[in-house]
Amino acid sequence: TGRCGPLLPPSRRDHTLMHVRFPQVWPFVQAVMFLYVPLVYRVPLSGVVNLVWTIFLSWETARSAMA
């Protein structure tokens, strides 16, 4: 649960950890896009990654709400 475990209630802790994960995902996606993906496919790939990220956030929020 990270370093913020005892300081924050579970829902805030989960929310904070989700926002810590975002900088770990997006730079990797950007690097792959700019190195390997042709220009015409960059916007659609960005949309797919955003869709997956939104689904992940929704899933995490629902999971923490049920706990």
N, CA, C and O atoms as a Maestro MAE file, in Angstrom:
{
 s_m_m2io_version
 :::
 2.0.0
}

f_m_ct {
 s_m_title
 :::
 protein
 m_atom[268] {
  # First column is atom index #
  i_m_mmod_type
  r_m_x_coord
  r_m_y_coord
  r_m_z_coord
  i_m_residue_number
  s_m_chain_name
  s_m_pdb_residue_name
  s_m_pdb_atom_name
  i_m_atomic_number
  :::
  1 25 0.804 -1.213 0.000 1 A "THR " " N  " 7
  2 3 0.000 0.000 0.000 1 A "THR " " CA " 6
  3 2 0.840 1.267 0.000 1 A "THR " " C  " 6
  4 15 0.281 2.363 0.006 1 A "THR " " O  " 8
  5 25 2.116 1.158 -0.007 2 A "GLY " " N  " 7
  6 3 2.947 2.348 -0.150 2 A "GLY " " CA " 6
  7 2 3.236 3.057 1.152 2 A "GLY " " C  " 6
  8 15 2.890 2.581 2.233 2 A "GLY " " O  " 8
  9 25 3.876 4.201 1.028 3 A "ARG " " N  " 7
  10 3 4.283 4.972 2.201 3 A "ARG " " CA " 6
  11 2 3.138 5.727 2.827 3 A "ARG " " C  " 6
  12 15 3.241 6.125 3.987 3 A "ARG " " O  " 8
  13 25 2.043 5.944 2.109 4 A "CYS " " N  " 7
  14 3 0.946 6.737 2.656 4 A "CYS " " CA " 6
  15 2 -0.062 5.862 3.388 4 A "CYS " " C  " 6
  16 15 -1.153 6.333 3.708 4 A "CYS " " O  " 8
  17 25 0.267 4.611 3.662 5 A "GLY " " N  " 7
  18 3 -0.646 3.663 4.284 5 A "GLY " " CA " 6
  19 2 -1.298 4.144 5.564 5 A "GLY " " C  " 6
  20 15 -2.521 4.284 5.584 5 A "GLY " " O  " 8
  21 25 -0.557 4.408 6.642 6 A "PRO " " N  " 7
  22 3 -1.215 4.743 7.900 6 A "PRO " " CA " 6
  23 2 -1.741 6.180 7.962 6 A "PRO " " C  " 6
  24 15 -2.493 6.507 8.879 6 A "PRO " " O  " 8
  25 25 -1.375 7.035 7.029 7 A "LEU " " N  " 7
  26 3 -1.743 8.438 7.116 7 A "LEU " " CA " 6
  27 2 -3.117 8.750 6.525 7 A "LEU " " C  " 6
  28 15 -3.781 9.689 6.966 7 A "LEU " " O  " 8
  29 25 -3.540 7.984 5.548 8 A "LEU " " N  " 7
  30 3 -4.769 8.286 4.838 8 A "LEU " " CA " 6
  31 2 -5.778 7.160 4.999 8 A "LEU " " C  " 6
  32 15 -5.391 5.998 5.125 8 A "LEU " " O  " 8
  33 25 -7.073 7.490 4.998 9 A "PRO " " N  " 7
  34 3 -8.088 6.426 5.001 9 A "PRO " " CA " 6
  35 2 -8.009 5.624 3.706 9 A "PRO " " C  " 6
  36 15 -7.449 6.112 2.725 9 A "PRO " " O  " 8
  37 25 -8.553 4.409 3.675 10 A "PRO " " N  " 7
  38 3 -8.388 3.536 2.506 10 A "PRO " " CA " 6
  39 2 -8.825 4.158 1.178 10 A "PRO " " C  " 6
  40 15 -8.131 3.985 0.176 10 A "PRO " " O  " 8
  41 25 -9.937 4.868 1.136 11 A "SER " " N  " 7
  42 3 -10.388 5.417 -0.141 11 A "SER " " CA " 6
  43 2 -9.431 6.499 -0.638 11 A "SER " " C  " 6
  44 15 -9.138 6.549 -1.833 11 A "SER " " O  " 8
  45 25 -8.941 7.356 0.239 12 A "ARG " " N  " 7
  46 3 -7.973 8.385 -0.167 12 A "ARG " " CA " 6
  47 2 -6.648 7.755 -0.559 12 A "ARG " " C  " 6
  48 15 -6.000 8.206 -1.503 12 A "ARG " " O  " 8
  49 25 -6.242 6.717 0.159 13 A "ARG " " N  " 7
  50 3 -4.989 6.036 -0.143 13 A "ARG " " CA " 6
  51 2 -5.059 5.406 -1.536 13 A "ARG " " C  " 6
  52 15 -4.113 5.528 -2.314 13 A "ARG " " O  " 8
  53 25 -6.170 4.734 -1.857 14 A "ASP " " N  " 7
  54 3 -6.334 4.126 -3.176 14 A "ASP " " CA " 6
  55 2 -6.331 5.194 -4.258 14 A "ASP " " C  " 6
  56 15 -5.723 5.009 -5.313 14 A "ASP " " O  " 8
  57 25 -7.004 6.307 -4.006 15 A "HIS " " N  " 7
  58 3 -7.053 7.399 -4.972 15 A "HIS " " CA " 6
  59 2 -5.651 7.959 -5.218 15 A "HIS " " C  " 6
  60 15 -5.278 8.234 -6.358 15 A "HIS " " O  " 8
  61 25 -4.886 8.122 -4.153 16 A "THR " " N  " 7
  62 3 -3.523 8.638 -4.272 16 A "THR " " CA " 6
  63 2 -2.648 7.657 -5.053 16 A "THR " " C  " 6
  64 15 -1.857 8.074 -5.900 16 A "THR " " O  " 8
  65 25 -2.784 6.372 -4.779 17 A "LEU " " N  " 7
  66 3 -1.975 5.379 -5.475 17 A "LEU " " CA " 6
  67 2 -2.322 5.309 -6.958 17 A "LEU " " C  " 6
  68 15 -1.441 5.051 -7.778 17 A "LEU " " O  " 8
  69 25 -3.587 5.534 -7.320 18 A "MET " " N  " 7
  70 3 -3.957 5.551 -8.732 18 A "MET " " CA " 6
  71 2 -3.260 6.696 -9.454 18 A "MET " " C  " 6
  72 15 -2.826 6.544 -10.596 18 A "MET " " O  " 8
  73 25 -3.154 7.831 -8.794 19 A "HIS " " N  " 7
  74 3 -2.494 8.976 -9.421 19 A "HIS " " CA " 6
  75 2 -0.977 8.844 -9.412 19 A "HIS " " C  " 6
  76 15 -0.293 9.522 -10.179 19 A "HIS " " O  " 8
  77 25 -0.450 7.987 -8.561 20 A "VAL " " N  " 7
  78 3 0.986 7.710 -8.584 20 A "VAL " " CA " 6
  79 2 1.302 6.784 -9.759 20 A "VAL " " C  " 6
  80 15 2.385 6.871 -10.339 20 A "VAL " " O  " 8
  81 25 0.375 5.906 -10.112 21 A "ARG " " N  " 7
  82 3 0.603 4.962 -11.214 21 A "ARG " " CA " 6
  83 2 0.579 5.654 -12.576 21 A "ARG " " C  " 6
  84 15 1.261 5.210 -13.500 21 A "ARG " " O  " 8
  85 25 -0.190 6.729 -12.717 22 A "PHE " " N  " 7
  86 3 -0.323 7.387 -14.013 22 A "PHE " " CA " 6
  87 2 1.015 7.818 -14.595 22 A "PHE " " C  " 6
  88 15 1.263 7.548 -15.770 22 A "PHE " " O  " 8
  89 25 1.898 8.479 -13.834 23 A "PRO " " N  " 7
  90 3 3.197 8.859 -14.413 23 A "PRO " " CA " 6
  91 2 4.076 7.660 -14.771 23 A "PRO " " C  " 6
  92 15 5.051 7.810 -15.508 23 A "PRO " " O  " 8
  93 25 3.747 6.486 -14.265 24 A "GLN " " N  " 7
  94 3 4.514 5.300 -14.620 24 A "GLN " " CA " 6
  95 2 4.063 4.737 -15.963 24 A "GLN " " C  " 6
  96 15 4.848 4.083 -16.648 24 A "GLN " " O  " 8
  97 25 2.823 4.979 -16.347 25 A "VAL " " N  " 7
  98 3 2.256 4.404 -17.567 25 A "VAL " " CA " 6
  99 2 2.452 5.331 -18.763 25 A "VAL " " C  " 6
  100 15 2.948 4.900 -19.805 25 A "VAL " " O  " 8
  101 25 2.073 6.576 -18.626 26 A "TRP " " N  " 7
  102 3 2.007 7.464 -19.779 26 A "TRP " " CA " 6
  103 2 3.358 7.746 -20.437 26 A "TRP " " C  " 6
  104 15 3.404 7.754 -21.668 26 A "TRP " " O  " 8
  105 25 4.462 7.978 -19.722 27 A "PRO " " N  " 7
  106 3 5.743 8.195 -20.406 27 A "PRO " " CA " 6
  107 2 6.166 6.991 -21.252 27 A "PRO " " C  " 6
  108 15 6.734 7.161 -22.331 27 A "PRO " " O  " 8
  109 25 5.896 5.791 -20.773 28 A "PHE " " N  " 7
  110 3 6.208 4.595 -21.546 28 A "PHE " " CA " 6
  111 2 5.403 4.574 -22.843 28 A "PHE " " C  " 6
  112 15 5.943 4.288 -23.912 28 A "PHE " " O  " 8
  113 25 4.113 4.876 -22.745 29 A "VAL " " N  " 7
  114 3 3.255 4.895 -23.933 29 A "VAL " " CA " 6
  115 2 3.731 5.964 -24.908 29 A "VAL " " C  " 6
  116 15 3.783 5.721 -26.114 29 A "VAL " " O  " 8
  117 25 4.074 7.127 -24.410 30 A "GLN " " N  " 7
  118 3 4.559 8.195 -25.277 30 A "GLN " " CA " 6
  119 2 5.851 7.792 -25.984 30 A "GLN " " C  " 6
  120 15 6.014 8.050 -27.177 30 A "GLN " " O  " 8
  121 25 6.757 7.168 -25.259 31 A "ALA " " N  " 7
  122 3 8.024 6.746 -25.856 31 A "ALA " " CA " 6
  123 2 7.779 5.726 -26.970 31 A "ALA " " C  " 6
  124 15 8.364 5.824 -28.048 31 A "ALA " " O  " 8
  125 25 6.921 4.759 -26.706 32 A "VAL " " N  " 7
  126 3 6.602 3.761 -27.729 32 A "VAL " " CA " 6
  127 2 5.944 4.422 -28.928 32 A "VAL " " C  " 6
  128 15 6.274 4.111 -30.073 32 A "VAL " " O  " 8
  129 25 5.016 5.330 -28.670 33 A "MET " " N  " 7
  130 3 4.322 5.988 -29.778 33 A "MET " " CA " 6
  131 2 5.281 6.777 -30.648 33 A "MET " " C  " 6
  132 15 5.227 6.670 -31.873 33 A "MET " " O  " 8
  133 25 6.153 7.563 -30.050 34 A "PHE " " N  " 7
  134 3 7.033 8.408 -30.843 34 A "PHE " " CA " 6
  135 2 8.162 7.626 -31.513 34 A "PHE " " C  " 6
  136 15 8.698 8.069 -32.529 34 A "PHE " " O  " 8
  137 25 8.526 6.479 -30.962 35 A "LEU " " N  " 7
  138 3 9.603 5.693 -31.560 35 A "LEU " " CA " 6
  139 2 9.117 4.723 -32.637 35 A "LEU " " C  " 6
  140 15 9.794 4.525 -33.645 35 A "LEU " " O  " 8
  141 25 7.950 4.119 -32.428 36 A "TYR " " N  " 7
  142 3 7.556 3.001 -33.278 36 A "TYR " " CA " 6
  143 2 6.248 3.177 -34.036 36 A "TYR " " C  " 6
  144 15 6.034 2.505 -35.045 36 A "TYR " " O  " 8
  145 25 5.374 4.055 -33.581 37 A "VAL " " N  " 7
  146 3 4.048 4.162 -34.186 37 A "VAL " " CA " 6
  147 2 4.069 5.250 -35.257 37 A "VAL " " C  " 6
  148 15 4.508 6.370 -34.996 37 A "VAL " " O  " 8
  149 25 3.595 4.923 -36.466 38 A "PRO " " N  " 7
  150 3 3.517 5.948 -37.512 38 A "PRO " " CA " 6
  151 2 2.584 7.092 -37.099 38 A "PRO " " C  " 6
  152 15 1.678 6.911 -36.284 38 A "PRO " " O  " 8
  153 25 2.819 8.237 -37.662 39 A "LEU " " N  " 7
  154 3 2.094 9.452 -37.290 39 A "LEU " " CA " 6
  155 2 0.577 9.292 -37.380 39 A "LEU " " C  " 6
  156 15 -0.141 9.784 -36.509 39 A "LEU " " O  " 8
  157 25 0.085 8.625 -38.395 40 A "VAL " " N  " 7
  158 3 -1.370 8.515 -38.581 40 A "VAL " " CA " 6
  159 2 -2.028 7.650 -37.512 40 A "VAL " " C  " 6
  160 15 -3.239 7.746 -37.311 40 A "VAL " " O  " 8
  161 25 -1.256 6.802 -36.818 41 A "TYR " " N  " 7
  162 3 -1.835 5.923 -35.790 41 A "TYR " " CA " 6
  163 2 -1.636 6.445 -34.373 41 A "TYR " " C  " 6
  164 15 -2.127 5.828 -33.427 41 A "TYR " " O  " 8
  165 25 -0.938 7.549 -34.197 42 A "ARG " " N  " 7
  166 3 -0.650 8.044 -32.846 42 A "ARG " " CA " 6
  167 2 -1.900 8.516 -32.117 42 A "ARG " " C  " 6
  168 15 -2.087 8.205 -30.940 42 A "ARG " " O  " 8
  169 25 -2.747 9.255 -32.797 43 A "VAL " " N  " 7
  170 3 -3.971 9.747 -32.139 43 A "VAL " " CA " 6
  171 2 -4.904 8.596 -31.779 43 A "VAL " " C  " 6
  172 15 -5.405 8.566 -30.655 43 A "VAL " " O  " 8
  173 25 -5.165 7.634 -32.692 44 A "PRO " " N  " 7
  174 3 -6.006 6.504 -32.279 44 A "PRO " " CA " 6
  175 2 -5.404 5.699 -31.126 44 A "PRO " " C  " 6
  176 15 -6.129 5.276 -30.226 44 A "PRO " " O  " 8
  177 25 -4.103 5.487 -31.145 45 A "LEU " " N  " 7
  178 3 -3.469 4.764 -30.044 45 A "LEU " " CA " 6
  179 2 -3.602 5.534 -28.738 45 A "LEU " " C  " 6
  180 15 -3.855 4.943 -27.688 45 A "LEU " " O  " 8
  181 25 -3.435 6.837 -28.800 46 A "SER " " N  " 7
  182 3 -3.617 7.661 -27.614 46 A "SER " " CA " 6
  183 2 -5.043 7.536 -27.076 46 A "SER " " C  " 6
  184 15 -5.248 7.464 -25.864 46 A "SER " " O  " 8
  185 25 -6.018 7.511 -27.969 47 A "GLY " " N  " 7
  186 3 -7.408 7.328 -27.556 47 A "GLY " " CA " 6
  187 2 -7.648 5.985 -26.896 47 A "GLY " " C  " 6
  188 15 -8.382 5.895 -25.912 47 A "GLY " " O  " 8
  189 25 -7.029 4.933 -27.434 48 A "VAL " " N  " 7
  190 3 -7.175 3.599 -26.844 48 A "VAL " " CA " 6
  191 2 -6.542 3.559 -25.458 48 A "VAL " " C  " 6
  192 15 -7.123 3.007 -24.524 48 A "VAL " " O  " 8
  193 25 -5.360 4.139 -25.324 49 A "VAL " " N  " 7
  194 3 -4.700 4.164 -24.014 49 A "VAL " " CA " 6
  195 2 -5.539 4.961 -23.019 49 A "VAL " " C  " 6
  196 15 -5.669 4.561 -21.862 49 A "VAL " " O  " 8
  197 25 -6.104 6.073 -23.453 50 A "ASN " " N  " 7
  198 3 -6.971 6.848 -22.562 50 A "ASN " " CA " 6
  199 2 -8.210 6.060 -22.164 50 A "ASN " " C  " 6
  200 15 -8.651 6.140 -21.018 50 A "ASN " " O  " 8
  201 25 -8.773 5.304 -23.090 51 A "LEU " " N  " 7
  202 3 -9.932 4.466 -22.776 51 A "LEU " " CA " 6
  203 2 -9.567 3.403 -21.740 51 A "LEU " " C  " 6
  204 15 -10.299 3.187 -20.775 51 A "LEU " " O  " 8
  205 25 -8.431 2.745 -21.950 52 A "VAL " " N  " 7
  206 3 -7.987 1.724 -20.999 52 A "VAL " " CA " 6
  207 2 -7.708 2.345 -19.632 52 A "VAL " " C  " 6
  208 15 -8.044 1.760 -18.603 52 A "VAL " " O  " 8
  209 25 -7.099 3.520 -19.620 53 A "TRP " " N  " 7
  210 3 -6.811 4.197 -18.345 53 A "TRP " " CA " 6
  211 2 -8.114 4.573 -17.631 53 A "TRP " " C  " 6
  212 15 -8.209 4.437 -16.412 53 A "TRP " " O  " 8
  213 25 -9.103 5.036 -18.370 54 A "THR " " N  " 7
  214 3 -10.390 5.395 -17.769 54 A "THR " " CA " 6
  215 2 -11.087 4.162 -17.201 54 A "THR " " C  " 6
  216 15 -11.677 4.223 -16.122 54 A "THR " " O  " 8
  217 25 -11.021 3.049 -17.921 55 A "ILE " " N  " 7
  218 3 -11.597 1.799 -17.418 55 A "ILE " " CA " 6
  219 2 -10.876 1.365 -16.147 55 A "ILE " " C  " 6
  220 15 -11.516 0.932 -15.189 55 A "ILE " " O  " 8
  221 25 -9.558 1.477 -16.131 56 A "PHE " " N  " 7
  222 3 -8.786 1.128 -14.942 56 A "PHE " " CA " 6
  223 2 -9.192 2.002 -13.754 56 A "PHE " " C  " 6
  224 15 -9.399 1.496 -12.651 56 A "PHE " " O  " 8
  225 25 -9.306 3.313 -13.979 57 A "LEU " " N  " 7
  226 3 -9.707 4.216 -12.888 57 A "LEU " " CA " 6
  227 2 -11.100 3.883 -12.379 57 A "LEU " " C  " 6
  228 15 -11.342 3.891 -11.172 57 A "LEU " " O  " 8
  229 25 -12.014 3.593 -13.292 58 A "SER " " N  " 7
  230 3 -13.375 3.232 -12.902 58 A "SER " " CA " 6
  231 2 -13.388 1.945 -12.098 58 A "SER " " C  " 6
  232 15 -14.078 1.844 -11.083 58 A "SER " " O  " 8
  233 25 -12.623 0.964 -12.553 59 A "TRP " " N  " 7
  234 3 -12.551 -0.312 -11.859 59 A "TRP " " CA " 6
  235 2 -11.973 -0.144 -10.455 59 A "TRP " " C  " 6
  236 15 -12.499 -0.701 -9.492 59 A "TRP " " O  " 8
  237 25 -10.892 0.623 -10.344 60 A "GLU " " N  " 7
  238 3 -10.278 0.867 -9.039 60 A "GLU " " CA " 6
  239 2 -11.227 1.623 -8.108 60 A "GLU " " C  " 6
  240 15 -11.300 1.325 -6.915 60 A "GLU " " O  " 8
  241 25 -11.949 2.595 -8.652 61 A "THR " " N  " 7
  242 3 -12.884 3.353 -7.829 61 A "THR " " CA " 6
  243 2 -14.010 2.465 -7.329 61 A "THR " " C  " 6
  244 15 -14.391 2.536 -6.160 61 A "THR " " O  " 8
  245 25 -14.543 1.626 -8.214 62 A "ALA " " N  " 7
  246 3 -15.620 0.706 -7.800 62 A "ALA " " CA " 6
  247 2 -15.107 -0.300 -6.775 62 A "ALA " " C  " 6
  248 15 -15.807 -0.635 -5.820 62 A "ALA " " O  " 8
  249 25 -13.900 -0.771 -6.977 63 A "ARG " " N  " 7
  250 3 -13.316 -1.745 -6.047 63 A "ARG " " CA " 6
  251 2 -13.109 -1.131 -4.666 63 A "ARG " " C  " 6
  252 15 -13.387 -1.773 -3.653 63 A "ARG " " O  " 8
  253 25 -12.623 0.107 -4.622 64 A "SER " " N  " 7
  254 3 -12.392 0.747 -3.329 64 A "SER " " CA " 6
  255 2 -13.709 1.149 -2.668 64 A "SER " " C  " 6
  256 15 -13.786 1.212 -1.441 64 A "SER " " O  " 8
  257 25 -14.749 1.421 -3.465 65 A "ALA " " N  " 7
  258 3 -16.052 1.767 -2.887 65 A "ALA " " CA " 6
  259 2 -16.703 0.547 -2.248 65 A "ALA " " C  " 6
  260 15 -17.450 0.677 -1.278 65 A "ALA " " O  " 8
  261 25 -16.424 -0.631 -2.783 66 A "MET " " N  " 7
  262 3 -17.017 -1.857 -2.244 66 A "MET " " CA " 6
  263 2 -16.289 -2.339 -1.004 66 A "MET " " C  " 6
  264 15 -16.846 -3.113 -0.226 66 A "MET " " O  " 8
  265 25 -15.064 -1.902 -0.804 67 A "ALA " " N  " 7
  266 3 -14.269 -2.375 0.350 67 A "ALA " " CA " 6
  267 2 -14.652 -1.674 1.613 67 A "ALA " " C  " 6
  268 15 -14.085 -1.951 2.670 67 A "ALA " " O  " 8
  :::
 }
 m_bond[267] {
  # First column is bond index #
  i_m_from
  i_m_to
  i_m_order
  :::
  1 1 2 1
  2 2 3 1
  3 3 4 2
  4 3 5 1
  5 5 6 1
  6 6 7 1
  7 7 8 2
  8 7 9 1
  9 9 10 1
  10 10 11 1
  11 11 12 2
  12 11 13 1
  13 13 14 1
  14 14 15 1
  15 15 16 2
  16 15 17 1
  17 17 18 1
  18 18 19 1
  19 19 20 2
  20 19 21 1
  21 21 22 1
  22 22 23 1
  23 23 24 2
  24 23 25 1
  25 25 26 1
  26 26 27 1
  27 27 28 2
  28 27 29 1
  29 29 30 1
  30 30 31 1
  31 31 32 2
  32 31 33 1
  33 33 34 1
  34 34 35 1
  35 35 36 2
  36 35 37 1
  37 37 38 1
  38 38 39 1
  39 39 40 2
  40 39 41 1
  41 41 42 1
  42 42 43 1
  43 43 44 2
  44 43 45 1
  45 45 46 1
  46 46 47 1
  47 47 48 2
  48 47 49 1
  49 49 50 1
  50 50 51 1
  51 51 52 2
  52 51 53 1
  53 53 54 1
  54 54 55 1
  55 55 56 2
  56 55 57 1
  57 57 58 1
  58 58 59 1
  59 59 60 2
  60 59 61 1
  61 61 62 1
  62 62 63 1
  63 63 64 2
  64 63 65 1
  65 65 66 1
  66 66 67 1
  67 67 68 2
  68 67 69 1
  69 69 70 1
  70 70 71 1
  71 71 72 2
  72 71 73 1
  73 73 74 1
  74 74 75 1
  75 75 76 2
  76 75 77 1
  77 77 78 1
  78 78 79 1
  79 79 80 2
  80 79 81 1
  81 81 82 1
  82 82 83 1
  83 83 84 2
  84 83 85 1
  85 85 86 1
  86 86 87 1
  87 87 88 2
  88 87 89 1
  89 89 90 1
  90 90 91 1
  91 91 92 2
  92 91 93 1
  93 93 94 1
  94 94 95 1
  95 95 96 2
  96 95 97 1
  97 97 98 1
  98 98 99 1
  99 99 100 2
  100 99 101 1
  101 101 102 1
  102 102 103 1
  103 103 104 2
  104 103 105 1
  105 105 106 1
  106 106 107 1
  107 107 108 2
  108 107 109 1
  109 109 110 1
  110 110 111 1
  111 111 112 2
  112 111 113 1
  113 113 114 1
  114 114 115 1
  115 115 116 2
  116 115 117 1
  117 117 118 1
  118 118 119 1
  119 119 120 2
  120 119 121 1
  121 121 122 1
  122 122 123 1
  123 123 124 2
  124 123 125 1
  125 125 126 1
  126 126 127 1
  127 127 128 2
  128 127 129 1
  129 129 130 1
  130 130 131 1
  131 131 132 2
  132 131 133 1
  133 133 134 1
  134 134 135 1
  135 135 136 2
  136 135 137 1
  137 137 138 1
  138 138 139 1
  139 139 140 2
  140 139 141 1
  141 141 142 1
  142 142 143 1
  143 143 144 2
  144 143 145 1
  145 145 146 1
  146 146 147 1
  147 147 148 2
  148 147 149 1
  149 149 150 1
  150 150 151 1
  151 151 152 2
  152 151 153 1
  153 153 154 1
  154 154 155 1
  155 155 156 2
  156 155 157 1
  157 157 158 1
  158 158 159 1
  159 159 160 2
  160 159 161 1
  161 161 162 1
  162 162 163 1
  163 163 164 2
  164 163 165 1
  165 165 166 1
  166 166 167 1
  167 167 168 2
  168 167 169 1
  169 169 170 1
  170 170 171 1
  171 171 172 2
  172 171 173 1
  173 173 174 1
  174 174 175 1
  175 175 176 2
  176 175 177 1
  177 177 178 1
  178 178 179 1
  179 179 180 2
  180 179 181 1
  181 181 182 1
  182 182 183 1
  183 183 184 2
  184 183 185 1
  185 185 186 1
  186 186 187 1
  187 187 188 2
  188 187 189 1
  189 189 190 1
  190 190 191 1
  191 191 192 2
  192 191 193 1
  193 193 194 1
  194 194 195 1
  195 195 196 2
  196 195 197 1
  197 197 198 1
  198 198 199 1
  199 199 200 2
  200 199 201 1
  201 201 202 1
  202 202 203 1
  203 203 204 2
  204 203 205 1
  205 205 206 1
  206 206 207 1
  207 207 208 2
  208 207 209 1
  209 209 210 1
  210 210 211 1
  211 211 212 2
  212 211 213 1
  213 213 214 1
  214 214 215 1
  215 215 216 2
  216 215 217 1
  217 217 218 1
  218 218 219 1
  219 219 220 2
  220 219 221 1
  221 221 222 1
  222 222 223 1
  223 223 224 2
  224 223 225 1
  225 225 226 1
  226 226 227 1
  227 227 228 2
  228 227 229 1
  229 229 230 1
  230 230 231 1
  231 231 232 2
  232 231 233 1
  233 233 234 1
  234 234 235 1
  235 235 236 2
  236 235 237 1
  237 237 238 1
  238 238 239 1
  239 239 240 2
  240 239 241 1
  241 241 242 1
  242 242 243 1
  243 243 244 2
  244 243 245 1
  245 245 246 1
  246 246 247 1
  247 247 248 2
  248 247 249 1
  249 249 250 1
  250 250 251 1
  251 251 252 2
  252 251 253 1
  253 253 254 1
  254 254 255 1
  255 255 256 2
  256 255 257 1
  257 257 258 1
  258 258 259 1
  259 259 260 2
  260 259 261 1
  261 261 262 1
  262 262 263 1
  263 263 264 2
  264 263 265 1
  265 265 266 1
  266 266 267 1
  267 267 268 2
  :::
 }
}
